[in-house]
PDB file of C-alpha atoms in Angstrom:
ATOM      1  CA  MET K   1       0.039  -0.008   0.018  1.00  0.00           C
ATOM      2  CA  PRO K   2       1.590   3.428  -1.014  1.00  0.00           C
ATOM      3  CA  ARG K   3       2.555   5.655   1.859  1.00  0.00           C
ATOM      4  CA  ALA K   4       0.753   9.006   2.137  1.00  0.00           C
ATOM      5  CA  ARG K   5       2.802  12.020   1.147  1.00  0.00           C
ATOM      6  CA  PRO K   6       3.768  14.100   4.244  1.00  0.00           C
ATOM      7  CA  ILE K   7       1.787  17.211   4.944  1.00  0.00           C
ATOM      8  CA  THR K   8       3.884  20.415   4.593  1.00  0.00           C
ATOM      9  CA  VAL K   9       2.865  23.964   5.673  1.00  0.00           C
ATOM     10  CA  SER K  10       5.038  27.008   5.025  1.00  0.00           C
ATOM     11  CA  THR K  11       4.517  30.718   5.604  1.00  0.00           C
ATOM     12  CA  TRP K  12       6.427  33.864   4.848  1.00  0.00           C
ATOM     13  CA  THR K  13       6.259  37.627   4.611  1.00  0.00           C
ATOM     14  CA  PRO K  14       7.483  38.893   1.257  1.00  0.00           C
ATOM     15  CA  ALA K  15      10.435  41.264   1.621  1.00  0.00           C
ATOM     16  CA  GLY K  16       9.355  44.868   0.953  1.00  0.00           C
ATOM     17  CA  ALA K  17       5.621  44.020   1.236  1.00  0.00           C
ATOM     18  CA  PRO K  18       4.388  45.057   4.629  1.00  0.00           C
ATOM     19  CA  GLY K  19       1.008  43.938   5.279  1.00  0.00           C
ATOM     20  CA  VAL K  20       1.226  40.787   3.078  1.00  0.00           C
ATOM     21  CA  GLN K  21       1.651  37.245   4.313  1.00  0.00           C
ATOM     22  CA  VAL K  22       1.639  33.981   2.380  1.00  0.00           C
ATOM     23  CA  LEU K  23       0.598  30.555   3.685  1.00  0.00           C
ATOM     24  CA  ARG K  24       1.065  27.373   1.508  1.00  0.00           C
ATOM     25  CA  VAL K  25      -0.151  23.886   2.550  1.00  0.00           C
ATOM     26  CA  GLU K  26       0.695  20.737   0.406  1.00  0.00           C
ATOM     27  CA  ASP K  27      -1.099  17.427   0.664  1.00  0.00           C
ATOM     28  CA  ASP K  28      -3.101  18.750   3.670  1.00  0.00           C
ATOM     29  CA  THR K  29      -5.903  16.589   5.085  1.00  0.00           C
ATOM     30  CA  ARG K  30      -6.681  18.515   8.301  1.00  0.00           C
ATOM     31  CA  LEU K  31      -9.730  20.441   9.080  1.00  0.00           C
ATOM     32  CA  TRP K  32      -9.085  24.127   9.972  1.00  0.00           C
ATOM     33  CA  THR K  33     -11.064  26.644  11.740  1.00  0.00           C
ATOM     34  CA  GLY K  34     -10.095  30.220  11.940  1.00  0.00           C
ATOM     35  CA  HIS K  35     -11.303  33.722  12.769  1.00  0.00           C
ATOM     36  CA  ALA K  36      -9.963  35.967  10.142  1.00  0.00           C
ATOM     37  CA  THR K  37      -8.167  39.141  11.095  1.00  0.00           C
ATOM     38  CA  ALA K  38      -7.193  40.142   7.491  1.00  0.00           C
ATOM     39  CA  TYR K  39      -8.461  39.958   3.934  1.00  0.00           C
ATOM     40  CA  GLY K  40      -7.534  36.889   2.184  1.00  0.00           C
ATOM     41  CA  LEU K  41      -7.525  35.215  -1.329  1.00  0.00           C
ATOM     42  CA  THR K  42      -6.914  31.390  -1.467  1.00  0.00           C
ATOM     43  CA  VAL K  43      -6.137  29.473  -4.635  1.00  0.00           C
ATOM     44  CA  THR K  44      -6.419  25.487  -4.558  1.00  0.00           C
ATOM     45  CA  TYR K  45      -4.018  23.756  -6.877  1.00  0.00           C
ATOM     46  CA  SER K  46      -5.204  20.131  -6.057  1.00  0.00           C
ATOM     47  CA  GLY K  47      -7.617  18.417  -3.860  1.00  0.00           C
ATOM     48  CA  ALA K  48     -11.029  19.855  -2.669  1.00  0.00           C
ATOM     49  CA  PHE K  49     -12.701  20.637   0.547  1.00  0.00           C
ATOM     50  CA  ASP K  50     -15.983  21.911   1.997  1.00  0.00           C
ATOM     51  CA  PHE K  51     -15.989  24.866   4.313  1.00  0.00           C
ATOM     52  CA  TRP K  52     -18.593  26.747   6.360  1.00  0.00           C
ATOM     53  CA  TYR K  53     -18.734  30.507   5.915  1.00  0.00           C
ATOM     54  CA  ARG K  54     -21.612  33.020   6.204  1.00  0.00           C
ATOM     55  CA  GLN K  55     -24.120  30.578   7.248  1.00  0.00           C
ATOM     56  CA  ARG K  56     -23.728  27.977   4.560  1.00  0.00           C
ATOM     57  CA  VAL K  57     -21.344  25.351   3.246  1.00  0.00           C
ATOM     58  CA  TRP K  58     -19.058  25.905   0.149  1.00  0.00           C
ATOM     59  CA  THR K  59     -16.938  23.524  -1.873  1.00  0.00           C
ATOM     60  CA  HIS K  60     -13.528  24.769  -3.114  1.00  0.00           C
ATOM     61  CA  GLY K  61     -11.327  22.830  -5.501  1.00  0.00           C
ATOM     62  CA  PRO K  62      -8.785  23.261  -8.259  1.00  0.00           C
ATOM     63  CA  GLY K  63      -9.229  26.083 -10.777  1.00  0.00           C
ATOM     64  CA  PRO K  64      -9.292  29.844 -10.982  1.00  0.00           C
ATOM     65  CA  ARG K  65     -12.075  30.419  -8.392  1.00  0.00           C
ATOM     66  CA  LEU K  66     -10.630  32.081  -5.396  1.00  0.00           C
ATOM     67  CA  LYS K  67     -11.775  31.586  -1.795  1.00  0.00           C
ATOM     68  CA  LEU K  68     -12.214  35.105  -0.334  1.00  0.00           C
ATOM     69  CA  LYS K  69     -12.341  36.214   3.213  1.00  0.00           C
ATOM     70  CA  GLU K  70     -12.551  39.501   5.231  1.00  0.00           C
ATOM     71  CA  PRO K  71     -11.610  40.440   8.813  1.00  0.00           C
ATOM     72  CA  GLY K  72     -13.969  39.469  11.586  1.00  0.00           C
ATOM     73  CA  GLU K  73     -15.554  36.345  10.077  1.00  0.00           C
ATOM     74  CA  VAL K  74     -15.235  32.615  10.859  1.00  0.00           C
ATOM     75  CA  HIS K  75     -14.107  29.951   8.353  1.00  0.00           C
ATOM     76  CA  ARG K  76     -14.583  26.395   9.353  1.00  0.00           C
ATOM     77  CA  ASP K  77     -13.554  23.297   7.229  1.00  0.00           C
ATOM     78  CA  GLU K  78     -16.317  20.665   7.154  1.00  0.00           C
ATOM     79  CA  ARG K  79     -14.868  17.905   4.951  1.00  0.00           C
ATOM     80  CA  ILE K  80     -11.806  17.124   2.881  1.00  0.00           C
ATOM     81  CA  HIS K  81     -12.612  15.385  -0.425  1.00  0.00           C
ATOM     82  CA  ALA K  82      -8.856  14.898  -1.390  1.00  0.00           C
ATOM     83  CA  PRO K  83      -5.537  16.070   0.106  1.00  0.00           C
ATOM     84  CA  VAL K  84      -5.364  19.745  -0.473  1.00  0.00           C
ATOM     85  CA  THR K  85      -2.505  21.758  -2.040  1.00  0.00           C
ATOM     86  CA  ALA K  86      -3.384  25.483  -1.725  1.00  0.00           C
ATOM     87  CA  GLN K  87      -1.876  28.891  -1.101  1.00  0.00           C
ATOM     88  CA  SER K  88      -3.415  31.820   0.741  1.00  0.00           C
ATOM     89  CA  ILE K  89      -2.452  35.526   0.594  1.00  0.00           C
ATOM     90  CA  THR K  90      -3.536  37.539   3.565  1.00  0.00           C
ATOM     91  CA  LEU K  91      -3.693  41.366   3.322  1.00  0.00           C
ATOM     92  CA  ALA K  92      -3.674  43.512   6.421  1.00  0.00           C
ATOM     93  CA  PRO K  93      -6.874  45.587   6.911  1.00  0.00           C
ATOM     94  CA  ALA K  94      -4.885  48.815   6.712  1.00  0.00           C
ATOM     95  CA  LEU K  95      -3.390  47.805   3.312  1.00  0.00           C
ATOM     96  CA  VAL K  96      -6.800  47.154   1.765  1.00  0.00           C
ATOM     97  CA  GLU K  97      -8.410  50.243   3.377  1.00  0.00           C
ATOM     98  CA  GLU K  98      -5.617  52.510   2.049  1.00  0.00           C
ATOM     99  CA  ALA K  99      -6.177  50.994  -1.417  1.00  0.00           C
ATOM    100  CA  ALA K 100      -9.923  51.690  -1.049  1.00  0.00           C
ATOM    101  CA  ARG K 101      -9.064  55.299  -0.029  1.00  0.00           C
ATOM    102  CA  GLN K 102      -6.858  55.930  -3.161  1.00  0.00           C
ATOM    103  CA  LEU K 103      -9.694  54.382  -5.317  1.00  0.00           C
ATOM    104  CA  GLY K 104     -12.174  56.812  -3.845  1.00  0.00           C
ATOM    105  CA  LEU K 105     -13.915  54.517  -1.364  1.00  0.00           C
ATOM    106  CA  ALA K 106     -14.588  55.914   2.134  1.00  0.00           C
ATOM    107  CA  ALA K 107     -15.215  52.915   4.317  1.00  0.00           C
ATOM    108  CA  ALA K 108     -13.511  49.611   4.968  1.00  0.00           C
ATOM    109  CA  PRO K 109     -14.474  47.320   2.104  1.00  0.00           C
ATOM    110  CA  HIS K 110     -17.041  44.648   2.556  1.00  0.00           C
ATOM    111  CA  LEU K 111     -16.676  41.706   0.096  1.00  0.00           C
ATOM    112  CA  THR K 112     -19.931  40.436  -1.255  1.00  0.00           C
ATOM    113  CA  HIS K 113     -18.852  36.883  -2.219  1.00  0.00           C
ATOM    114  CA  ALA K 114     -17.202  34.042  -0.389  1.00  0.00           C
ATOM    115  CA  VAL K 115     -15.878  32.490  -3.654  1.00  0.00           C
ATOM    116  CA  SER K 116     -15.035  34.422  -6.730  1.00  0.00           C
ATOM    117  CA  HIS K 117     -16.845  33.929 -10.090  1.00  0.00           C
ATOM    118  CA  GLY K 118     -13.875  32.217 -11.727  1.00  0.00           C
ATOM    119  CA  HIS K 119     -13.711  34.605 -14.697  1.00  0.00           C
ATOM    120  CA  GLY K 120     -12.515  38.135 -14.336  1.00  0.00           C
ATOM    121  CA  ARG K 121      -9.653  40.539 -13.508  1.00  0.00           C
ATOM    122  CA  THR K 122      -9.478  39.432  -9.902  1.00  0.00           C
ATOM    123  CA  GLU K 123      -8.615  35.863 -10.897  1.00  0.00           C
ATOM    124  CA  ALA K 124      -6.159  36.900 -13.563  1.00  0.00           C
ATOM    125  CA  THR K 125      -4.229  39.302 -11.352  1.00  0.00           C
ATOM    126  CA  ALA K 126      -4.426  37.302  -8.072  1.00  0.00           C
ATOM    127  CA  LEU K 127      -3.163  34.160  -9.733  1.00  0.00           C
ATOM    128  CA  ALA K 128      -0.237  35.957 -11.194  1.00  0.00           C
ATOM    129  CA  LEU K 129       0.427  37.452  -7.767  1.00  0.00           C
ATOM    130  CA  HIS K 130       0.190  34.052  -6.147  1.00  0.00           C
ATOM    131  CA  GLU K 131       2.769  32.604  -8.831  1.00  0.00           C
ATOM    132  CA  ALA K 132       5.147  35.520  -8.147  1.00  0.00           C
ATOM    133  CA  LEU K 133       5.028  35.194  -4.428  1.00  0.00           C
ATOM    134  CA  ALA K 134       5.495  31.407  -4.673  1.00  0.00           C
ATOM    135  CA  ARG K 135       8.647  31.798  -6.443  1.00  0.00           C
ATOM    136  CA  ARG K 136       9.755  34.517  -3.914  1.00  0.00           C
ATOM    137  CA  THR K 137      10.296  37.140  -6.584  1.00  0.00           C
ATOM    138  CA  PRO K 138      12.798  39.845  -5.538  1.00  0.00           C
ATOM    139  CA  ASP K 139      11.520  42.153  -8.281  1.00  0.00           C
ATOM    140  CA  SER K 140       9.755  45.006  -6.357  1.00  0.00           C
ATOM    141  CA  LEU K 141       8.069  46.477  -9.544  1.00  0.00           C
ATOM    142  CA  GLU K 142       6.517  43.117 -10.448  1.00  0.00           C
ATOM    143  CA  ARG K 143       5.336  42.282  -7.001  1.00  0.00           C
ATOM    144  CA  ASP K 144       4.027  45.909  -6.224  1.00  0.00           C
ATOM    145  CA  SER K 145       2.270  46.038  -9.625  1.00  0.00           C
ATOM    146  CA  LEU K 146       0.523  42.585  -9.320  1.00  0.00           C
ATOM    147  CA  LEU K 147      -0.499  43.453  -5.666  1.00  0.00           C
ATOM    148  CA  ALA K 148      -1.924  46.874  -6.788  1.00  0.00           C
ATOM    149  CA  GLN K 149      -3.659  45.271  -9.663  1.00  0.00           C
ATOM    150  CA  THR K 150      -5.188  42.593  -7.494  1.00  0.00           C
ATOM    151  CA  LEU K 151      -6.480  45.062  -4.918  1.00  0.00           C
ATOM    152  CA  GLU K 152      -8.093  47.275  -7.624  1.00  0.00           C
ATOM    153  CA  ALA K 153      -9.694  44.177  -9.340  1.00  0.00           C
ATOM    154  CA  LEU K 154     -10.903  42.733  -6.062  1.00  0.00           C
ATOM    155  CA  LEU K 155     -12.484  46.065  -4.931  1.00  0.00           C
ATOM    156  CA  SER K 156     -14.005  46.807  -8.422  1.00  0.00           C
ATOM    157  CA  GLU K 157     -15.548  43.278  -8.765  1.00  0.00           C
ATOM    158  CA  TYR K 158     -16.420  42.143  -5.202  1.00  0.00           C
ATOM    159  CA  ALA K 159     -16.699  45.238  -2.880  1.00  0.00           C
ATOM    160  CA  GLU K 160     -20.187  46.163  -1.806  1.00  0.00           C
ATOM    161  CA  THR K 161     -19.421  49.649  -2.793  1.00  0.00           C
ATOM    162  CA  ARG K 162     -17.346  49.727  -6.155  1.00  0.00           C
ATOM    163  CA  PRO K 163     -14.891  52.402  -6.989  1.00  0.00           C
ATOM    164  CA  ARG K 164     -15.427  54.847  -9.922  1.00  0.00           C
ATOM    165  CA  LEU K 165     -12.253  54.598 -11.893  1.00  0.00           C
ATOM    166  CA  SER K 166     -10.889  57.647 -13.644  1.00  0.00           C
ATOM    167  CA  ARG K 167     -10.838  57.552 -17.555  1.00  0.00           C
ATOM    168  CA  ALA K 168      -8.380  60.269 -17.796  1.00  0.00           C
ATOM    169  CA  THR K 169      -5.376  59.319 -19.970  1.00  0.00           C
ATOM    170  CA  HIS K 170      -2.447  61.444 -18.660  1.00  0.00           C
ATOM    171  CA  ARG K 171      -0.333  60.876 -21.611  1.00  0.00           C
ATOM    172  CA  PRO K 172       2.462  63.164 -20.394  1.00  0.00           C
ATOM    173  CA  ALA K 173       2.636  61.187 -17.094  1.00  0.00           C
ATOM    174  CA  VAL K 174       2.903  57.892 -19.040  1.00  0.00           C
ATOM    175  CA  SER K 175       5.696  59.357 -21.176  1.00  0.00           C
ATOM    176  CA  ARG K 176       7.612  60.417 -18.012  1.00  0.00           C
ATOM    177  CA  ALA K 177       7.045  56.977 -16.507  1.00  0.00           C
ATOM    178  CA  ARG K 178       8.253  55.309 -19.616  1.00  0.00           C
ATOM    179  CA  ASP K 179      11.413  57.570 -19.803  1.00  0.00           C
ATOM    180  CA  PHE K 180      12.042  56.763 -16.034  1.00  0.00           C
ATOM    181  CA  LEU K 181      11.969  53.085 -16.649  1.00  0.00           C
ATOM    182  CA  GLN K 182      14.182  53.285 -19.720  1.00  0.00           C
ATOM    183  CA  ALA K 183      16.751  55.187 -17.684  1.00  0.00           C
ATOM    184  CA  SER K 184      16.577  52.807 -14.683  1.00  0.00           C
ATOM    185  CA  TYR K 185      15.611  49.424 -15.940  1.00  0.00           C
ATOM    186  CA  THR K 186      18.739  47.747 -14.427  1.00  0.00           C
ATOM    187  CA  ARG K 187      17.655  48.905 -10.999  1.00  0.00           C
ATOM    188  CA  ASN K 188      15.036  47.363  -8.742  1.00  0.00           C
ATOM    189  CA  VAL K 189      12.497  50.181  -8.957  1.00  0.00           C
ATOM    190  CA  ASP K 190       9.464  49.993  -6.695  1.00  0.00           C
ATOM    191  CA  LEU K 191       5.944  51.121  -7.861  1.00  0.00           C
ATOM    192  CA  GLU K 192       5.539  53.889  -5.293  1.00  0.00           C
ATOM    193  CA  SER K 193       8.767  55.556  -6.467  1.00  0.00           C
ATOM    194  CA  LEU K 194       7.678  55.342 -10.082  1.00  0.00           C
ATOM    195  CA  ALA K 195       4.276  56.669  -9.362  1.00  0.00           C
ATOM    196  CA  ALA K 196       5.670  59.524  -7.145  1.00  0.00           C
ATOM    197  CA  SER K 197       8.125  60.526  -9.932  1.00  0.00           C
ATOM    198  CA  VAL K 198       5.081  61.229 -12.383  1.00  0.00           C
ATOM    199  CA  GLY K 199       2.637  62.565  -9.812  1.00  0.00           C
ATOM    200  CA  LEU K 200      -0.062  59.919 -10.037  1.00  0.00           C
ATOM    201  CA  ASN K 201      -1.275  57.334  -7.520  1.00  0.00           C
ATOM    202  CA  LYS K 202      -0.084  53.843  -8.290  1.00  0.00           C
ATOM    203  CA  PHE K 203      -3.573  52.648  -9.283  1.00  0.00           C
ATOM    204  CA  HIS K 204      -4.129  55.300 -11.838  1.00  0.00           C
ATOM    205  CA  LEU K 205      -0.578  54.870 -13.162  1.00  0.00           C
ATOM    206  CA  LEU K 206      -1.038  51.157 -13.674  1.00  0.00           C
ATOM    207  CA  ARG K 207      -4.363  51.745 -15.637  1.00  0.00           C
ATOM    208  CA  VAL K 208      -3.057  54.642 -17.927  1.00  0.00           C
ATOM    209  CA  PHE K 209       0.381  53.038 -18.632  1.00  0.00           C
ATOM    210  CA  ARG K 210      -1.122  49.862 -19.714  1.00  0.00           C
ATOM    211  CA  ALA K 211      -3.895  51.558 -21.770  1.00  0.00           C
ATOM    212  CA  GLU K 212      -1.274  53.737 -23.469  1.00  0.00           C
ATOM    213  CA  LEU K 213       1.695  51.273 -23.955  1.00  0.00           C
ATOM    214  CA  GLY K 214      -0.108  47.839 -23.964  1.00  0.00           C
ATOM    215  CA  LEU K 215       1.905  46.475 -21.000  1.00  0.00           C
ATOM    216  CA  PRO K 216       2.063  47.167 -17.267  1.00  0.00           C
ATOM    217  CA  PRO K 217       5.177  48.822 -16.099  1.00  0.00           C
ATOM    218  CA  HIS K 218       6.818  45.586 -14.772  1.00  0.00           C
ATOM    219  CA  GLU K 219       6.224  43.776 -18.134  1.00  0.00           C
ATOM    220  CA  TYR K 220       7.565  46.825 -19.903  1.00  0.00           C
ATOM    221  CA  VAL K 221      10.789  46.690 -17.835  1.00  0.00           C
ATOM    222  CA  THR K 222      11.057  42.913 -18.578  1.00  0.00           C
ATOM    223  CA  HIS K 223      10.982  43.585 -22.317  1.00  0.00           C
ATOM    224  CA  LEU K 224      13.609  46.259 -21.968  1.00  0.00           C
ATOM    225  CA  ARG K 225      15.936  43.791 -20.040  1.00  0.00           C
ATOM    226  CA  VAL K 226      15.285  41.035 -22.673  1.00  0.00           C
ATOM    227  CA  SER K 227      15.997  43.362 -25.536  1.00  0.00           C
ATOM    228  CA  ARG K 228      19.323  44.343 -23.935  1.00  0.00           C
ATOM    229  CA  ALA K 229      20.143  40.783 -23.120  1.00  0.00           C
ATOM    230  CA  LYS K 230      19.759  39.896 -26.741  1.00  0.00           C
ATOM    231  CA  ALA K 231      22.431  42.479 -27.669  1.00  0.00           C
ATOM    232  CA  LEU K 232      24.794  41.432 -24.931  1.00  0.00           C
ATOM    233  CA  LEU K 233      24.468  37.733 -25.869  1.00  0.00           C
ATOM    234  CA  THR K 234      25.216  38.598 -29.497  1.00  0.00           C
ATOM    235  CA  GLN K 235      28.444  40.265 -28.187  1.00  0.00           C
ATOM    236  CA  GLY K 236      29.519  36.915 -26.727  1.00  0.00           C
ATOM    237  CA  LEU K 237      28.703  37.501 -23.004  1.00  0.00           C
ATOM    238  CA  SER K 238      27.684  34.580 -20.923  1.00  0.00           C
ATOM    239  CA  ALA K 239      24.069  34.121 -19.856  1.00  0.00           C
ATOM    240  CA  SER K 240      24.987  34.499 -16.233  1.00  0.00           C
ATOM    241  CA  THR K 241      26.879  37.752 -16.796  1.00  0.00           C
ATOM    242  CA  VAL K 242      24.043  39.111 -19.052  1.00  0.00           C
ATOM    243  CA  ALA K 243      21.529  38.398 -16.239  1.00  0.00           C
ATOM    244  CA  VAL K 244      23.384  40.684 -13.826  1.00  0.00           C
ATOM    245  CA  GLU K 245      24.082  43.320 -16.621  1.00  0.00           C
ATOM    246  CA  VAL K 246      20.327  43.707 -17.339  1.00  0.00           C
ATOM    247  CA  GLY K 247      19.239  43.998 -13.741  1.00  0.00           C
ATOM    248  CA  LEU K 248      18.003  40.355 -13.171  1.00  0.00           C
ATOM    249  CA  TYR K 249      18.921  38.388 -10.116  1.00  0.00           C
ATOM    250  CA  ASP K 250      20.187  35.221 -11.651  1.00  0.00           C
ATOM    251  CA  GLN K 251      20.413  33.253 -14.841  1.00  0.00           C
ATOM    252  CA  SER K 252      17.166  31.228 -14.132  1.00  0.00           C
ATOM    253  CA  GLN K 253      15.238  34.441 -14.092  1.00  0.00           C
ATOM    254  CA  LEU K 254      16.800  35.439 -17.394  1.00  0.00           C
ATOM    255  CA  ASN K 255      16.033  32.009 -18.839  1.00  0.00           C
ATOM    256  CA  ARG K 256      12.274  32.278 -17.861  1.00  0.00           C
ATOM    257  CA  HIS K 257      11.766  35.714 -19.155  1.00  0.00           C
ATOM    258  CA  PHE K 258      13.918  35.181 -22.334  1.00  0.00           C
ATOM    259  CA  GLY K 259      12.048  31.837 -23.227  1.00  0.00           C
ATOM    260  CA  ARG K 260       8.641  33.483 -22.674  1.00  0.00           C
ATOM    261  CA  ILE K 261       9.401  36.487 -24.826  1.00  0.00           C
ATOM    262  CA  VAL K 262      11.860  35.212 -27.437  1.00  0.00           C
ATOM    263  CA  GLY K 263      10.719  31.526 -27.635  1.00  0.00           C
ATOM    264  CA  MET K 264      14.198  30.068 -26.945  1.00  0.00           C
ATOM    265  CA  THR K 265      16.786  29.919 -24.327  1.00  0.00           C
ATOM    266  CA  PRO K 266      19.514  32.561 -24.100  1.00  0.00           C
ATOM    267  CA  GLY K 267      21.993  29.783 -25.057  1.00  0.00           C
ATOM    268  CA  GLN K 268      20.056  28.820 -28.051  1.00  0.00           C
ATOM    269  CA  TYR K 269      19.762  32.464 -29.147  1.00  0.00           C
ATOM    270  CA  ALA K 270      23.432  33.107 -28.799  1.00  0.00           C
ATOM    271  CA  ARG K 271      24.292  29.930 -30.804  1.00  0.00           C
ATOM    272  CA  ALA K 272      21.850  31.008 -33.531  1.00  0.00           C
ATOM    273  CA  MET K 273      23.465  34.427 -33.745  1.00  0.00           C
ATOM    274  CA  ARG K 274      26.937  32.866 -34.033  1.00  0.00           C
ATOM    275  CA  ARG K 275      25.920  30.841 -37.008  1.00  0.00           C
ATOM    276  CA  GLN K 276      24.796  33.924 -38.978  1.00  0.00           C
TER     277      GLN K 276
END
């Protein structure tokens, strides 16, 4: 008879992200009960479970639907259908309330759903944030942007009172932000510094930057880095040296971004250029 895989639980606070905590369980079969003191977004990667929340029982399993929670409420697991691998992000009330204030909401947000719909901006941004936090990304702009996008999407789609988002384009501010990133793409710039440099709050900057240039700031920086990496690889520099030169933290990070954008590894690209 095969032995059950051991249950593992890990938790961490991402560096440079006060108010954010991550909890990950793998192959968990325990029933948990908790009184929430923070907002939460949980994604389940495998397994399934029933939980009691807001006077009814819900089922949560693999897929894009997120289990949501807010401070002051009890969640109680009722049944494990299969061992659960899941990850939760908890967000301090002050963090969510400040996001609400910047988005034009006066009160502490109340979430209208216990489980997200499974199709929308909240899932897209939250799942990308989960992935970035799971690999412990040291990239401040990526982490900050994904967190801000997740907060805006969550409040826009699930808060009882929804923010009225500005449609102003602010093209001069976008141009200044683009110039700022082009001049500093090798540095670990954070979103607050970028937003302050152009005089917009971070939520509005993210909206207008993407609307104008087609990419959020952290993806724009990644494309700048990969473009420069291609030039350096053509000059004969090693992939590990190139990673540092373009502002990435190691060769594995270069490999991941390069493969996604160029469609081959840095080594394959360098060999292809040498054959020309």
